[in-house]
Short mmCIF file of C-alpha atoms in Angstrom, two decimals:
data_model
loop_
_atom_site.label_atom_id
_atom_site.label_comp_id
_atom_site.label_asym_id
_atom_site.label_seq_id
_atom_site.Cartn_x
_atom_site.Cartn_y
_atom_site.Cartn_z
CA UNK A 995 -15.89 -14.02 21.90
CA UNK A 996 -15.17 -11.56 19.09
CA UNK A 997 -17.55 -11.05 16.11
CA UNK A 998 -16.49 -10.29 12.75
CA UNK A 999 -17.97 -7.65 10.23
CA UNK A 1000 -17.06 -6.20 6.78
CA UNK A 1001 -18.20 -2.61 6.07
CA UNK A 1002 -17.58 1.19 4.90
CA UNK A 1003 -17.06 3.74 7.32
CA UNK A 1004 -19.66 6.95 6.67
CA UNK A 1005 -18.97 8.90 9.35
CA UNK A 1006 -15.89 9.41 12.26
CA UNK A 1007 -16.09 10.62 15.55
CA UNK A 1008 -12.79 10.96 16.36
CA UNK A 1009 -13.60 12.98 19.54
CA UNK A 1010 -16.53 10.44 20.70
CA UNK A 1011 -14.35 7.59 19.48
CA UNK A 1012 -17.35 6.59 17.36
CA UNK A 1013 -17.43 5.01 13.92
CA UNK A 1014 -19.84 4.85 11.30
CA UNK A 1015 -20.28 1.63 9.30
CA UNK A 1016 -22.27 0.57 6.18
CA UNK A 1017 -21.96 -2.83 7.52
CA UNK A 1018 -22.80 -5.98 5.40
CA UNK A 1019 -25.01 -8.43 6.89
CA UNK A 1020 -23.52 -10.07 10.41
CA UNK A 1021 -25.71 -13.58 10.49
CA UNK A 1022 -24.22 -14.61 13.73
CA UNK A 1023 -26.28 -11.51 15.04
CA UNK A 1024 -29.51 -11.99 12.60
CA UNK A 1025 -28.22 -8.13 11.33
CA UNK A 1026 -29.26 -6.91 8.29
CA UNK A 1027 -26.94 -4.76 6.15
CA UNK A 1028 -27.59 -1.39 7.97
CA UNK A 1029 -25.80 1.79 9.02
CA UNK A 1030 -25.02 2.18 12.36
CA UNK A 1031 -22.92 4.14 15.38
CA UNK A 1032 -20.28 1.83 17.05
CA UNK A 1033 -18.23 3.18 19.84
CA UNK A 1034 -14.91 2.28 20.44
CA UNK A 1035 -14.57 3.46 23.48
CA UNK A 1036 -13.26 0.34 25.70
CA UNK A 1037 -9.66 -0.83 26.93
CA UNK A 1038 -9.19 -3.35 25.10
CA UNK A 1039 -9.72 -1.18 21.65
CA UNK A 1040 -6.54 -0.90 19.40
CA UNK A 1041 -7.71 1.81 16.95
CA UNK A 1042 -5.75 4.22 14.93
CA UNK A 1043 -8.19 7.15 14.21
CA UNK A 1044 -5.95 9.03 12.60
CA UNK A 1045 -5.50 6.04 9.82
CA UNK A 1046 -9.66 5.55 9.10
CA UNK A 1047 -11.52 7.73 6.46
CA UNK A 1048 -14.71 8.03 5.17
CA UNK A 1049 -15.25 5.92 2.65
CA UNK A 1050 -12.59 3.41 4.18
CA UNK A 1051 -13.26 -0.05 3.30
CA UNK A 1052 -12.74 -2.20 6.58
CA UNK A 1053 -13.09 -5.27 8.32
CA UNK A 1054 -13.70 -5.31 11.94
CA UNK A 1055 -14.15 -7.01 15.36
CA UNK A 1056 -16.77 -6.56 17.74
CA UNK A 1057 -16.47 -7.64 21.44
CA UNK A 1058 -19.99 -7.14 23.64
CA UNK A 1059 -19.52 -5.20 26.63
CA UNK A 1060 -22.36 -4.51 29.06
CA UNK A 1061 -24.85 -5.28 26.34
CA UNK A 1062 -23.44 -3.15 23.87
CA UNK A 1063 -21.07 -4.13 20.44
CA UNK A 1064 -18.21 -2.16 20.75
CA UNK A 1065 -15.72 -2.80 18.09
CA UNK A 1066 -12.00 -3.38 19.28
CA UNK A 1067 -9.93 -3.64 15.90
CA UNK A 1068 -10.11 -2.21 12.51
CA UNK A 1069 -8.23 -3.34 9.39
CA UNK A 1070 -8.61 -1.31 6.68
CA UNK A 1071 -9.43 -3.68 3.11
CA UNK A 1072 -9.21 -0.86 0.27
CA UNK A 1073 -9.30 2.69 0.00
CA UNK A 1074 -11.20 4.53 -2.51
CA UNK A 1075 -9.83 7.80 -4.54
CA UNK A 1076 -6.11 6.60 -4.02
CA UNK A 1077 -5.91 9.52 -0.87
#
């Protein structure tokens, strides 16, 4: 099942396929707001790289693979400094 999170990317990885998130709290987890690493590294990822910046307000879903959250999709909510 997929798990939803709200957040603002601080860092990309394009190379690593890594994101960055400010991410607001996820209760279905018990996760604080934190900053963390997510990969995206998995088939069934639909990511655009090339459309995420720093600073990139976004929603996202998670799918756990093999213990691990990966997120799988990326919508972007608002961009700051009109770019």
């Amino acid at each position: 099942s997929l798990i939803m999170g709200m957040g603002t990317i601080t860092e990309i990885f394009k190379d690593e396929q890594i994101l960055k998130i400010d991410h607001q709290p996820i209760e279905v987890l018990n996760w604080p707001r934190m900053e963390m690493k997510f990969s995206t590294n998995h088939e069934n990822a639909q990511i655009d790289f090339d459309a995420l910046n720093i600073g990139d307000h976004i929603e996202f879903k998670m799918q756990k693979v093999d213990g691990k959250y990966l997120i799988i999709e990326v919508s972007s909510m608002v961009r700051e400094g009109g770019q």
